[in-house]
Amino acid sequence: MTKPLAPGATIGILGGGQLGRMLSVAASRLGFQTHIFEPGANPPAGHVAARVTTAPYEDLAALRAFAESVDVITYEFENVPTASLDALEAIRPIRPNRRALAISQDRIPEKDFLTSLGLATAPYARVTDAASLEAAIAQIGLPAILKTTRLGYDGKGQARIMVPEDAPAALAAMGGAEAVLEGFVDFRFEASVIAARGLDGSVACYDPGENVHREGILHTTTIPARLTPSQRTDAVLLAARILNALDYVGVMGVELFVTDRGLIVNEIAPRVHNSGHWTQAGCAVDQFEQHIRAIAGWPLGDGGRHADVVMENLIGDDVARVPELARDRNTQIHLYGKAEVKAGRKMGHVNRVIRGIA
Amino acid sequence: MTKPLAPGATIGILGGGQLGRMLSVAASRLGFQTHIFEPGANPPAGHVAARVTTAPYEDLAALRAFAESVDVITYEFENVPTASLDALEAIRPIRPNRRALAISQDRIPEKDFLTSLGLATAPYARVTDAASLEAAIAQIGLPAILKTTRLGYDGKGQARIMVPEDAPAALAAMGGAEAVLEGFVDFRFEASVIAARGLDGSVACYDPGENVHREGILHTTTIPARLTPSQRTDAVLLAARILNALDYVGVMGVELFVTDRGLIVNEIAPRVHNSGHWTQAGCAVDQFEQHIRAIAGWPLGDGGRHADVVMENLIGDDVARVPELARDRNTQIHLYGKAEVKAGRKMGHVNRVIRGIA
């Protein structure tokens, strides 16, 4: 157990997007300063940070100077090169740890790990070429979905295979990258658990949310999810099992398929998660502060909430609805300060407080 | 009615303390960037702002450059020199307006203004020397309190006069500054209304809070205050009368004495107010965002709340309690990033969510 970081310390954040931005604000509430490392110019997180380094993730000299200037390193972006992480970790601790990062960077080790814990996942098989795809289809059946093993997010790098004739196009869509074929899961809905584990090993989970996607991107998260009491318990226990097995420190998003035969783990994200944004309106300690507390060695918030909330993402042109949304009673607006509106780009979100709860 | 500021615009804030810091964070939630103008080095607001100018309030060139770089100017600090405000206002709008600032900078015009609206204040009389103090005591009676008319805050620049023999020392404590003698008000407790008025003239008030002071500094604000329904209505109506009379735009703190014979206005502050910090935990739109919405010409939040909250200031060494407070369930911590702990210095605050309400 390391000593807790004292207010005034500096937290380094790899990635300057909206998650880094909201982490930076949460860090400020606890009296910390932040230093953002981000390749792109004018990052959203830079508007609310004490310091920004603009450099590629491959610039080892810039990374070393960044690490020297901070007390602990965390990230909102999972695909930092291994050599860069090595350089950083030689200087300051990286939390969550490298193992969590490595596992979640590749869908196959991720599913192997989850399976090794006795958790249910969709059936899956590795695909590198037409022959292994044919074998995978034979093993798993159709319909199924082919996904690149790395660098996929928000529905990118995915292709559905409904009938065998779809296979060649799906394979071509992978662009030569290693892929995994996943069987379709017949689920009632998707839920997610935002779980946190502290430096002392304590675990706290927020009440699971129910997620609705549109075009592969999260659209809404509704709290509470329509889970039975035993599903709720299962969700929390399986999340804790994942975090403990990884000796994890920080917040993790665990996406679940809720089926008639129990919970199936879809994927894990070793960071604050879009489906946890509702905590900003419903909890004394939100997921961003929870993450900062964890990596700073502070006690975790208990995950309690005092409101039912619906979070809705503002994607692309949705942001034009802000003047109207600003008139909604009990609606909390969060815009990310992105200069350019693009189709499919997350521009902000709103949290609607449905009711306070005792 | 001016056009609402679009996300991406820059808000200039005079003063880089904790109020500027929390205004800056609120502005970021609406997609705005902030530029802080502050004489002191390493201001708390600078940790969460896109840009900081470090210069004295008398540096007209720096003020002009600051004004040119922003779209609208607001402030957390009320005592900016008149010539500086003139220079700023020639370039960009200042909200809240100059009249509100001028009135609240001086206790005598403030009380004259409140009286002209038909609102009750403590009895008061101007004091410039021993003779006028003697006359004031004869008019108002004792006990009474002598206050400098300008630059007083958190109990500074005040001296009690319990018996006539206290008068010379009290006058000496004013250090030659113009003063006002105020009669003691026999009040049950102090309450405050955090009120806002938009560019379109709409007014929204939060539920009044009940304030407890220690050594002249706000200690706790409890929501709801122990007001009768008619007192609650009176509080909101008198706040609206003040804002409308000033053609005010922004958030104002209105401090009230609650007496058996009605509400008496203690003082007004033309800015976000310490007794409104509870809104961060109890409302979808907190006072900081409400202020930014007002000065940006956006619709106001309706002031609704979904929780009962107790706010407690962390003054000086109180900040050493943070590790223990971080273990409290439903306690939201806000630290201001001040490098040095000093007796009487506001280092942070906590908001305890007592219960959610429907």
XYZ file of C-alpha atoms in Angstrom:
716
model
C 0.000 0.000 0.000
C 1.477 3.314 -1.145
C 0.839 6.582 0.687
C -2.181 8.534 -0.603
C -1.380 11.430 -2.938
C -1.775 14.755 -1.126
C -3.742 17.641 -2.661
C -1.395 19.724 -4.774
C 0.068 16.647 -6.479
C -0.113 16.333 -10.258
C -1.900 13.574 -12.128
C -0.719 12.758 -15.638
C -3.420 11.721 -18.112
C -2.666 10.018 -21.421
C -5.304 11.229 -23.848
C -7.016 14.606 -24.020
C -10.548 13.734 -25.142
C -13.772 14.065 -23.194
C -12.862 11.371 -20.669
C -9.571 13.108 -19.924
C -11.470 16.384 -19.668
C -13.923 15.068 -17.106
C -11.126 13.282 -15.203
C -9.250 16.584 -15.064
C -12.244 18.403 -13.599
C -12.724 15.645 -11.014
C -9.040 15.824 -10.096
C -9.383 19.568 -9.543
C -12.215 18.968 -7.074
C -9.794 16.963 -4.937
C -7.149 19.686 -5.146
C -4.962 17.958 -7.748
C -3.494 19.486 -10.869
C -3.396 17.611 -14.143
C -0.980 17.338 -17.031
C -2.482 16.052 -20.276
C -0.423 14.169 -22.891
C -2.178 14.219 -26.249
C -0.980 14.042 -29.863
C -3.803 16.172 -31.290
C -3.873 19.964 -31.114
C -6.325 21.848 -28.859
C -7.594 18.795 -26.964
C -10.866 19.103 -25.006
C -9.078 18.181 -21.765
C -6.591 20.994 -22.275
C -9.273 23.621 -21.583
C -9.480 22.461 -17.959
C -5.936 21.312 -17.227
C -2.942 23.037 -15.664
C -0.627 21.766 -18.408
C -0.736 20.073 -21.817
C 2.007 18.293 -23.738
C 1.304 18.009 -27.454
C 3.399 15.145 -28.850
C 2.917 11.749 -30.500
C 2.640 8.663 -28.283
C 5.900 7.486 -29.885
C 7.929 10.504 -28.679
C 9.873 8.903 -25.843
C 11.648 12.110 -24.823
C 8.326 13.950 -24.485
C 6.846 11.001 -22.599
C 9.772 10.939 -20.170
C 9.518 14.685 -19.499
C 5.779 14.234 -18.962
C 6.336 11.373 -16.513
C 8.938 13.361 -14.577
C 6.447 16.219 -14.152
C 3.661 14.127 -12.592
C 3.117 11.943 -9.521
C 1.037 9.163 -11.065
C -0.035 8.336 -14.623
C -3.461 7.261 -15.807
C -5.126 7.152 -19.209
C -8.335 7.632 -21.109
C -6.835 6.072 -24.231
C -5.931 2.383 -24.224
C -3.781 2.016 -27.312
C -0.531 3.604 -26.250
C 2.427 1.625 -27.701
C 4.173 -0.858 -25.398
C 7.586 0.816 -25.658
C 6.012 4.120 -24.614
C 4.360 2.520 -21.605
C 7.715 0.958 -20.680
C 9.370 4.383 -20.752
C 6.617 5.921 -18.621
C 6.486 3.098 -16.106
C 10.239 3.307 -15.517
C 9.596 6.758 -14.049
C 6.124 6.782 -12.442
C 3.396 4.246 -11.621
C 0.742 3.661 -14.286
C -2.726 2.984 -12.883
C -4.694 0.924 -13.857
C -1.791 -1.463 -14.369
C -0.241 -2.760 -17.589
C -1.881 -6.170 -17.371
C -5.390 -4.672 -17.473
C -4.322 -2.563 -20.419
C -2.764 -5.478 -22.303
C -5.797 -7.704 -21.792
C -8.327 -5.120 -22.868
C -6.296 -4.115 -25.930
C -6.935 -7.469 -27.587
C -10.309 -9.208 -27.702
C -8.829 -12.719 -27.619
C -6.708 -12.485 -24.441
C -9.646 -10.550 -22.954
C -12.080 -13.395 -23.597
C -9.496 -16.015 -22.572
C -9.046 -14.143 -19.289
C -12.781 -13.815 -18.625
C -13.293 -17.505 -19.426
C -10.450 -18.434 -17.065
C -12.391 -16.693 -14.257
C -15.410 -18.890 -14.980
C -17.359 -15.996 -16.522
C -19.606 -16.483 -19.538
C -18.717 -14.755 -22.800
C -20.080 -15.057 -26.342
C -18.615 -18.094 -28.141
C -15.486 -16.942 -30.010
C -12.723 -18.169 -32.309
C -9.599 -16.587 -33.749
C -9.655 -15.700 -37.464
C -6.593 -14.840 -39.534
C -7.647 -15.949 -43.024
C -10.425 -17.517 -45.081
C -9.671 -21.019 -43.824
C -9.760 -20.087 -40.133
C -12.927 -18.059 -40.759
C -14.570 -21.121 -42.328
C -13.512 -23.227 -39.345
C -14.771 -20.581 -36.930
C -18.171 -20.464 -38.645
C -18.390 -24.231 -38.456
C -17.593 -24.110 -34.734
C -19.772 -21.150 -33.698
C -22.577 -21.123 -36.244
C -24.333 -18.168 -37.845
C -25.320 -15.398 -37.482
C -22.054 -14.180 -36.015
C -19.970 -11.040 -35.968
C -16.383 -10.648 -37.121
C -14.318 -8.067 -35.211
C -10.724 -6.918 -35.397
C -9.001 -8.079 -32.215
C -7.469 -4.647 -31.602
C -8.318 -0.940 -31.956
C -12.055 -1.426 -32.433
C -14.458 0.988 -30.704
C -17.917 2.435 -31.208
C -18.798 -0.265 -33.755
C -15.722 0.320 -35.908
C -13.815 -2.703 -37.252
C -16.890 -4.948 -37.144
C -18.838 -6.877 -39.807
C -21.886 -9.105 -39.438
C -22.035 -12.507 -41.084
C -25.649 -13.584 -41.440
C -25.129 -16.292 -44.100
C -21.948 -18.043 -45.309
C -21.928 -15.845 -48.445
C -21.223 -12.779 -46.235
C -17.891 -14.262 -45.123
C -15.522 -12.947 -47.823
C -16.744 -9.341 -47.558
C -16.549 -9.477 -43.770
C -12.993 -10.773 -43.951
C -12.066 -8.056 -46.448
C -13.512 -5.438 -44.061
C -10.897 -6.462 -41.481
C -8.234 -5.109 -43.826
C -5.824 -7.940 -43.084
C -5.937 -7.381 -39.307
C -6.253 -10.320 -36.953
C -9.899 -10.905 -36.092
C -12.213 -12.830 -33.816
C -15.539 -14.372 -34.770
C -18.124 -13.997 -32.042
C -21.414 -15.857 -31.913
C -24.582 -13.750 -31.624
C -25.939 -13.655 -28.107
C -29.703 -13.604 -27.739
C -29.913 -10.927 -25.048
C -32.820 -8.989 -23.592
C -30.735 -5.865 -23.182
C -27.215 -4.652 -22.486
C -26.261 -3.458 -19.028
C -22.998 -2.213 -17.644
C -21.385 -2.095 -14.262
C -19.063 0.762 -13.440
C -16.782 -0.776 -10.853
C -13.810 0.625 -8.982
C -11.027 -0.874 -6.961
C -8.802 1.116 -4.624
C -5.093 0.795 -3.915
C -6.062 -1.015 -0.698
C -8.040 -3.618 -2.646
C -11.490 -2.365 -1.674
C -14.137 -2.564 -4.399
C -17.168 -0.305 -4.970
C -19.718 -0.585 -7.767
C -22.376 1.783 -8.999
C -25.835 0.483 -9.644
C -25.822 -1.123 -13.132
C -27.190 0.930 -16.020
C -29.188 -0.253 -18.998
C -27.661 0.699 -22.334
C -29.257 1.332 -25.713
C -27.035 1.643 -28.769
C -27.703 3.267 -32.134
C -25.503 2.486 -35.122
C -22.958 0.828 -32.868
C -22.608 3.835 -30.553
C -24.015 4.149 -27.049
C -27.195 6.227 -27.210
C -28.689 6.137 -23.697
C -27.943 4.668 -20.284
C -30.884 4.389 -17.898
C -30.485 3.956 -14.142
C -31.716 1.695 -12.696
C -31.487 -1.144 -15.245
C -34.340 -3.660 -15.342
C -32.396 -6.323 -13.449
C -33.709 -8.786 -10.892
C -32.141 -8.563 -7.433
C -30.112 -11.701 -8.142
C -28.890 -10.354 -11.497
C -27.844 -7.167 -9.724
C -25.850 -9.187 -7.216
C -24.336 -11.325 -9.980
C -23.278 -8.235 -11.901
C -21.494 -6.751 -8.912
C -19.809 -10.018 -7.960
C -18.510 -10.736 -11.442
C -17.147 -7.208 -11.773
C -15.371 -7.585 -8.438
C -13.930 -10.913 -9.579
C -12.475 -9.263 -12.697
C -10.963 -6.341 -10.768
C -9.478 -8.537 -8.052
C -7.977 -10.973 -10.568
C -6.194 -8.093 -12.283
C -5.104 -6.430 -9.025
C -6.807 -3.498 -10.678
C -6.667 0.107 -9.429
C -9.145 2.567 -10.902
C -12.562 2.518 -12.551
C -13.504 -0.164 -15.078
C -16.525 -0.407 -17.341
C -17.882 -3.963 -17.603
C -20.414 -4.411 -20.409
C -22.905 -7.231 -19.937
C -25.512 -8.968 -22.039
C -28.559 -9.748 -19.923
C -30.039 -13.043 -21.122
C -32.703 -15.393 -19.847
C -29.915 -17.724 -18.776
C -27.851 -15.177 -16.894
C -25.246 -12.505 -17.522
C -22.685 -12.726 -20.305
C -19.656 -10.432 -20.327
C -19.429 -8.522 -23.599
C -16.266 -6.546 -22.983
C -14.311 -4.632 -20.371
C -12.780 -1.166 -20.613
C -9.933 -0.313 -18.209
C -11.052 3.265 -17.673
C -14.004 5.496 -16.965
C -16.810 4.579 -19.319
C -19.450 6.392 -21.331
C -22.160 4.338 -19.606
C -21.002 5.772 -16.260
C -21.560 9.434 -17.147
C -24.944 9.364 -15.348
C -23.047 9.280 -12.027
C -22.337 13.008 -12.485
C -25.991 13.713 -11.749
C -26.897 10.831 -9.443
C -24.009 10.335 -7.037
C -22.061 12.368 -4.489
C -18.865 10.858 -5.956
C -19.053 10.399 -9.733
C -17.073 7.843 -11.776
C -14.417 10.407 -12.694
C -13.729 11.332 -9.092
C -13.919 7.651 -8.151
C -11.156 6.905 -10.654
C -8.999 9.761 -9.361
C -9.594 8.633 -5.773
C -8.519 5.092 -6.674
C -5.314 5.996 -8.505
C -4.450 8.569 -5.810
C -4.777 5.950 -3.074
C -7.769 7.714 -1.491
C -10.800 5.948 -0.032
C -13.410 5.164 -2.690
C -16.898 6.586 -2.694
C -19.366 3.842 -1.817
C -21.172 3.925 -5.163
C -24.424 5.036 -3.569
C -26.820 7.148 -5.595
C -29.562 9.591 -4.688
C -31.384 9.821 -8.019
C -32.715 7.900 -10.998
C -31.044 9.241 -14.123
C -31.150 8.844 -17.907
C -27.929 9.724 -19.748
C -28.181 10.497 -23.461
C -25.201 11.009 -25.740
C -25.136 13.960 -28.119
C -23.648 12.493 -31.294
C -22.724 14.681 -34.263
C -25.627 16.999 -35.119
C -27.424 16.154 -31.868
C -25.437 19.015 -30.435
C -27.708 21.400 -32.349
C -30.419 20.400 -29.850
C -28.544 22.054 -26.969
C -30.553 25.318 -26.940
C -33.726 23.248 -26.622
C -32.183 20.842 -24.072
C -31.066 23.818 -21.988
C -34.768 24.555 -21.396
C -35.451 21.078 -20.001
C -36.066 20.994 -16.287
C -33.594 18.789 -14.395
C -31.353 18.242 -17.408
C -27.639 18.555 -16.905
C -25.673 19.408 -20.049
C -22.080 18.333 -20.646
C -20.364 19.549 -23.802
C -16.853 18.465 -24.664
C -15.484 21.617 -26.284
C -14.762 19.898 -29.610
C -14.224 22.456 -32.325
C -15.705 20.472 -35.193
C -18.998 18.594 -35.429
C -18.635 15.283 -37.305
C -21.133 12.495 -37.932
C -20.672 9.809 -35.269
C -18.518 12.068 -33.075
C -19.405 12.297 -29.409
C -19.958 16.020 -28.861
C -21.467 15.882 -25.391
C -24.109 14.216 -23.261
C -27.030 15.130 -21.055
C -28.033 13.644 -17.718
C -31.737 13.861 -16.946
C -32.586 13.521 -13.281
C -35.832 11.555 -13.308
C -36.396 11.603 -9.561
C -34.508 11.877 -6.316
C -34.510 8.739 -4.181
C -34.103 8.466 -0.437
C -31.761 40.749 -26.169
C -28.354 39.673 -27.424
C -27.770 36.379 -29.224
C -26.798 33.510 -26.914
C -23.083 32.698 -26.837
C -22.355 29.540 -28.811
C -20.228 26.717 -27.369
C -16.598 27.403 -28.227
C -16.856 31.036 -27.122
C -14.547 32.341 -24.394
C -15.682 33.741 -21.069
C -13.368 36.162 -19.283
C -13.349 35.968 -15.492
C -11.895 38.691 -13.260
C -10.438 36.921 -10.234
C -8.827 33.508 -10.027
C -9.925 32.219 -6.615
C -12.252 29.345 -5.827
C -15.324 31.049 -7.267
C -13.504 31.661 -10.559
C -12.304 28.061 -10.458
C -15.788 26.634 -10.088
C -17.180 29.062 -12.678
C -14.493 27.880 -15.077
C -15.440 24.234 -14.593
C -19.124 25.070 -15.107
C -18.280 26.992 -18.286
C -16.402 23.950 -19.591
C -19.515 21.805 -19.117
C -21.337 24.091 -21.540
C -18.495 23.912 -24.060
C -17.009 27.334 -23.276
C -13.395 28.159 -22.687
C -12.309 30.576 -19.979
C -9.623 33.202 -19.633
C -8.779 34.186 -16.050
C -7.439 37.641 -15.121
C -5.764 37.559 -11.729
C -2.986 39.571 -10.084
C -1.704 36.718 -7.907
C 0.562 33.933 -9.166
C -0.696 30.352 -9.586
C -4.388 31.113 -9.026
C -6.740 28.199 -8.187
C -8.858 28.959 -11.264
C -5.805 28.709 -13.504
C -5.618 24.938 -12.965
C -8.876 24.491 -14.866
C -8.800 27.317 -17.397
C -7.668 27.506 -20.997
C -5.751 30.727 -20.350
C -4.546 32.921 -17.493
C -3.348 36.530 -17.510
C -1.259 37.450 -14.480
C -1.357 41.236 -14.074
C -2.555 43.859 -11.592
C -6.121 45.176 -11.903
C -4.573 48.555 -12.681
C -2.732 47.326 -15.807
C -4.968 48.800 -18.503
C -2.967 47.339 -21.396
C -3.267 43.840 -19.956
C -6.964 44.393 -19.257
C -7.570 45.531 -22.844
C -5.748 42.519 -24.287
C -7.780 40.294 -21.968
C -11.058 41.908 -23.067
C -10.143 41.531 -26.752
C -9.547 37.795 -26.244
C -12.949 37.016 -24.725
C -16.625 37.261 -25.691
C -18.097 38.391 -22.384
C -16.601 39.407 -19.029
C -17.746 38.380 -15.578
C -16.122 38.470 -12.160
C -15.718 36.703 -8.864
C -14.031 39.722 -7.321
C -16.033 42.899 -6.766
C -13.359 45.467 -6.055
C -11.878 46.079 -9.485
C -11.054 49.812 -9.921
C -13.548 51.935 -11.829
C -11.036 53.013 -14.509
C -10.256 49.352 -15.183
C -13.934 48.499 -15.553
C -14.298 51.448 -17.943
C -11.469 50.092 -20.097
C -12.974 46.590 -20.139
C -16.514 47.733 -20.817
C -15.391 49.767 -23.816
C -14.449 46.462 -25.454
C -16.805 43.741 -24.153
C -19.971 43.543 -22.052
C -19.497 43.100 -18.303
C -22.160 40.940 -16.668
C -23.526 41.461 -14.033
C -23.618 45.156 -14.894
C -21.682 48.068 -13.405
C -24.595 49.362 -11.359
C -24.866 46.115 -9.388
C -21.140 46.217 -8.813
C -21.116 49.866 -7.706
C -24.000 49.346 -5.281
C -22.579 46.260 -3.659
C -19.100 47.778 -3.337
C -20.319 50.251 -0.741
C -22.583 49.397 2.184
C -24.302 52.793 2.237
C -25.532 52.979 -1.377
C -26.424 49.277 -1.006
C -28.676 49.943 1.977
C -30.066 53.117 0.373
C -30.944 51.066 -2.704
C -32.588 48.258 -0.714
C -34.558 50.791 1.328
C -35.708 52.523 -1.872
C -37.223 49.196 -2.963
C -39.239 49.043 0.254
C -37.094 46.252 1.684
C -36.193 46.104 5.361
C -32.534 46.466 6.380
C -30.830 46.903 9.748
C -30.969 50.549 10.921
C -27.816 52.272 9.674
C -25.980 55.598 9.718
C -22.856 56.938 8.068
C -19.789 57.409 10.282
C -16.714 59.407 9.334
C -15.423 60.603 12.699
C -16.030 60.592 16.450
C -18.817 63.158 16.229
C -20.780 61.310 13.538
C -20.256 58.041 15.450
C -21.718 59.629 18.572
C -24.692 60.884 16.555
C -25.140 57.466 14.957
C -25.161 55.748 18.368
C -27.748 58.228 19.583
C -29.897 57.506 16.517
C -29.552 53.707 16.370
C -28.821 52.712 19.965
C -26.542 49.977 21.266
C -25.412 47.295 20.833
C -24.441 48.028 17.244
C -21.712 47.120 14.805
C -19.361 49.470 13.013
C -18.257 48.353 9.527
C -16.075 49.899 6.853
C -18.340 50.817 3.940
C -16.004 49.188 1.393
C -13.732 46.124 1.042
C -15.098 44.256 4.059
C -15.627 40.510 3.795
C -15.649 37.436 6.019
C -15.975 39.548 9.150
C -12.982 41.785 8.301
C -13.281 45.537 8.881
C -15.922 45.143 11.591
C -16.052 46.092 15.286
C -18.841 45.613 17.806
C -19.917 48.442 20.069
C -21.704 47.024 23.091
C -21.414 50.083 25.382
C -20.518 53.730 24.588
C -16.982 53.157 25.947
C -16.294 50.743 23.023
C -16.733 53.541 20.488
C -13.197 54.984 20.273
C -11.557 51.563 19.776
C -14.144 50.607 17.156
C -13.536 53.833 15.274
C -9.765 53.271 15.456
C -10.275 49.758 14.029
C -11.711 51.337 10.863
C -8.256 52.812 10.181
C -9.679 56.116 8.952
C -11.922 54.468 6.349
C -15.494 55.608 5.939
C -17.786 53.423 8.024
C -21.405 52.631 8.694
C -22.969 51.912 12.062
C -25.545 49.150 11.889
C -28.014 48.344 14.630
C -28.073 44.767 15.923
C -30.917 42.737 14.455
C -32.529 40.211 16.755
C -32.747 37.348 14.256
C -33.615 33.684 14.641
C -31.124 32.656 11.960
C -29.527 33.816 8.743
C -30.770 32.519 5.415
C -29.714 33.271 1.883
C -31.347 33.158 -1.474
C -29.236 32.347 -4.499
C -31.116 34.068 -7.278
C -30.402 34.371 -10.977
C -31.696 36.571 -13.741
C -31.200 35.834 -17.427
C -30.524 38.187 -20.323
C -34.212 37.847 -21.208
C -35.270 39.049 -17.754
C -36.420 35.669 -16.452
C -35.658 34.985 -12.800
C -34.967 31.648 -11.077
C -34.194 31.111 -7.393
C -32.844 28.128 -5.524
C -34.512 27.060 -2.314
C -33.129 29.287 0.472
C -30.372 27.864 2.665
C -29.843 28.375 6.370
C -26.400 29.719 7.252
C -24.302 29.313 10.377
C -21.198 31.460 10.798
C -18.136 30.942 12.960
C -15.798 33.807 13.714
C -17.441 35.897 11.018
C -16.964 33.278 8.285
C -19.677 31.064 6.817
C -19.424 27.629 8.429
C -22.418 25.644 7.138
C -25.386 26.094 4.830
C -28.279 23.673 5.332
C -30.963 23.043 2.718
C -33.839 23.419 3.315
C -33.805 26.361 5.732
C -36.399 26.380 8.519
C -38.660 28.903 6.788
C -42.439 29.023 6.773
C -44.077 28.794 3.345
C -44.822 32.506 3.419
C -41.229 33.383 4.389
C -40.053 31.237 1.504
C -42.284 33.154 -0.877
C -41.182 36.500 0.606
C -37.529 35.552 0.167
C -37.971 34.715 -3.487
C -40.059 37.804 -4.219
C -37.650 40.203 -2.566
C -34.690 38.671 -4.392
C -36.550 39.039 -7.690
C -37.346 42.654 -6.862
C -33.641 43.386 -6.307
C -32.555 41.681 -9.541
C -35.235 43.333 -11.635
C -34.505 46.784 -10.209
C -30.853 46.411 -11.204
C -31.608 44.900 -14.632
C -29.258 42.260 -13.294
C -27.790 39.415 -15.369
C -26.148 36.543 -13.487
C -26.319 34.936 -10.060
C -26.641 37.027 -6.901
C -26.371 35.979 -3.277
C -28.945 37.721 -1.051
C -28.261 37.309 2.671
C -31.291 37.591 4.942
C -31.919 37.812 8.660
C -34.978 35.786 9.564
C -36.785 37.553 12.408
C -40.132 37.123 14.114
C -41.303 40.221 12.257
C -40.207 39.161 8.796
C -37.121 39.091 6.590
C -34.427 41.724 6.766
C -31.843 42.033 4.002
C -28.326 41.848 5.423
C -26.331 42.254 2.227
C -26.175 41.346 -1.433
C -23.251 39.933 -3.401
C -23.288 40.395 -7.194
C -21.802 36.979 -7.934
C -21.977 33.307 -7.101
C -21.996 32.919 -3.347
C -20.452 30.593 -0.784
C -23.929 29.784 0.561
C -24.866 28.444 -2.900
C -22.147 25.776 -3.085
C -24.678 23.124 -1.981
C -26.286 23.346 -5.429
C -23.346 21.306 -6.781
C -24.745 18.258 -5.007
C -28.465 18.984 -5.010
C -29.354 20.417 -8.414
C -29.073 19.437 -12.062
C -27.855 22.984 -12.773
C -25.660 24.375 -9.991
C -25.153 28.071 -9.184
C -21.929 28.239 -11.196
C -23.535 26.888 -14.340
C -26.582 29.071 -13.668
C -24.323 32.139 -13.652
C -22.596 31.078 -16.866
C -25.971 30.377 -18.492
C -27.199 33.840 -17.502
C -24.194 35.813 -18.763
C -24.081 33.694 -21.951
C -27.727 34.464 -22.710
C -28.789 30.824 -22.284
C -32.027 29.700 -20.631
C -31.672 29.443 -16.853
C -32.062 26.211 -14.923
C -35.307 26.340 -12.954
C -33.626 26.161 -9.545
C -35.215 22.813 -8.731
C -33.389 20.467 -6.432
C -33.479 16.706 -5.935
C -31.734 16.416 -2.562
C -31.418 17.869 0.913
C -27.821 18.961 1.423
C -25.536 20.359 4.115
C -22.544 22.359 2.874
C -19.627 22.814 5.254
C -16.656 25.065 4.586
C -13.145 23.775 5.193
C -11.359 26.752 6.746
C -7.621 26.705 7.413
C -6.639 23.501 9.208
C -10.062 21.942 8.543
C -8.468 20.737 5.324
C -6.509 18.193 7.394
C -9.841 16.409 7.893
C -10.065 15.521 4.193
C -8.754 11.936 4.517
C -11.467 11.282 7.120
C -14.149 13.165 5.132
C -13.272 11.119 2.052
C -14.586 8.077 3.944
C -17.981 9.660 4.587
C -20.771 8.169 2.567
C -22.544 10.695 0.321
C -20.005 13.422 0.965
C -18.765 15.403 -1.994
C -15.378 17.045 -1.516
C -14.317 20.280 -3.217
C -10.770 21.495 -2.670
C -9.573 24.758 -4.145
C -5.967 23.900 -4.996
C -4.528 26.599 -2.733
C -0.872 25.974 -2.088
C -0.699 27.353 1.437
C -2.961 26.682 4.422
C -3.655 29.829 6.466
C -5.910 30.409 9.457
C -9.266 31.738 8.223
C -8.525 30.854 4.598
C -11.208 28.981 2.680
C -9.410 25.827 1.511
C -12.436 23.874 0.273
C -15.909 22.707 1.188
C -17.906 19.514 1.422
C -21.490 18.883 0.362
C -23.242 16.138 2.305
C -26.261 14.687 0.566
C -28.684 14.033 3.429
C -31.430 12.471 1.326
C -32.753 12.427 -2.193
C -36.190 14.012 -2.646
C -38.766 13.287 -5.315
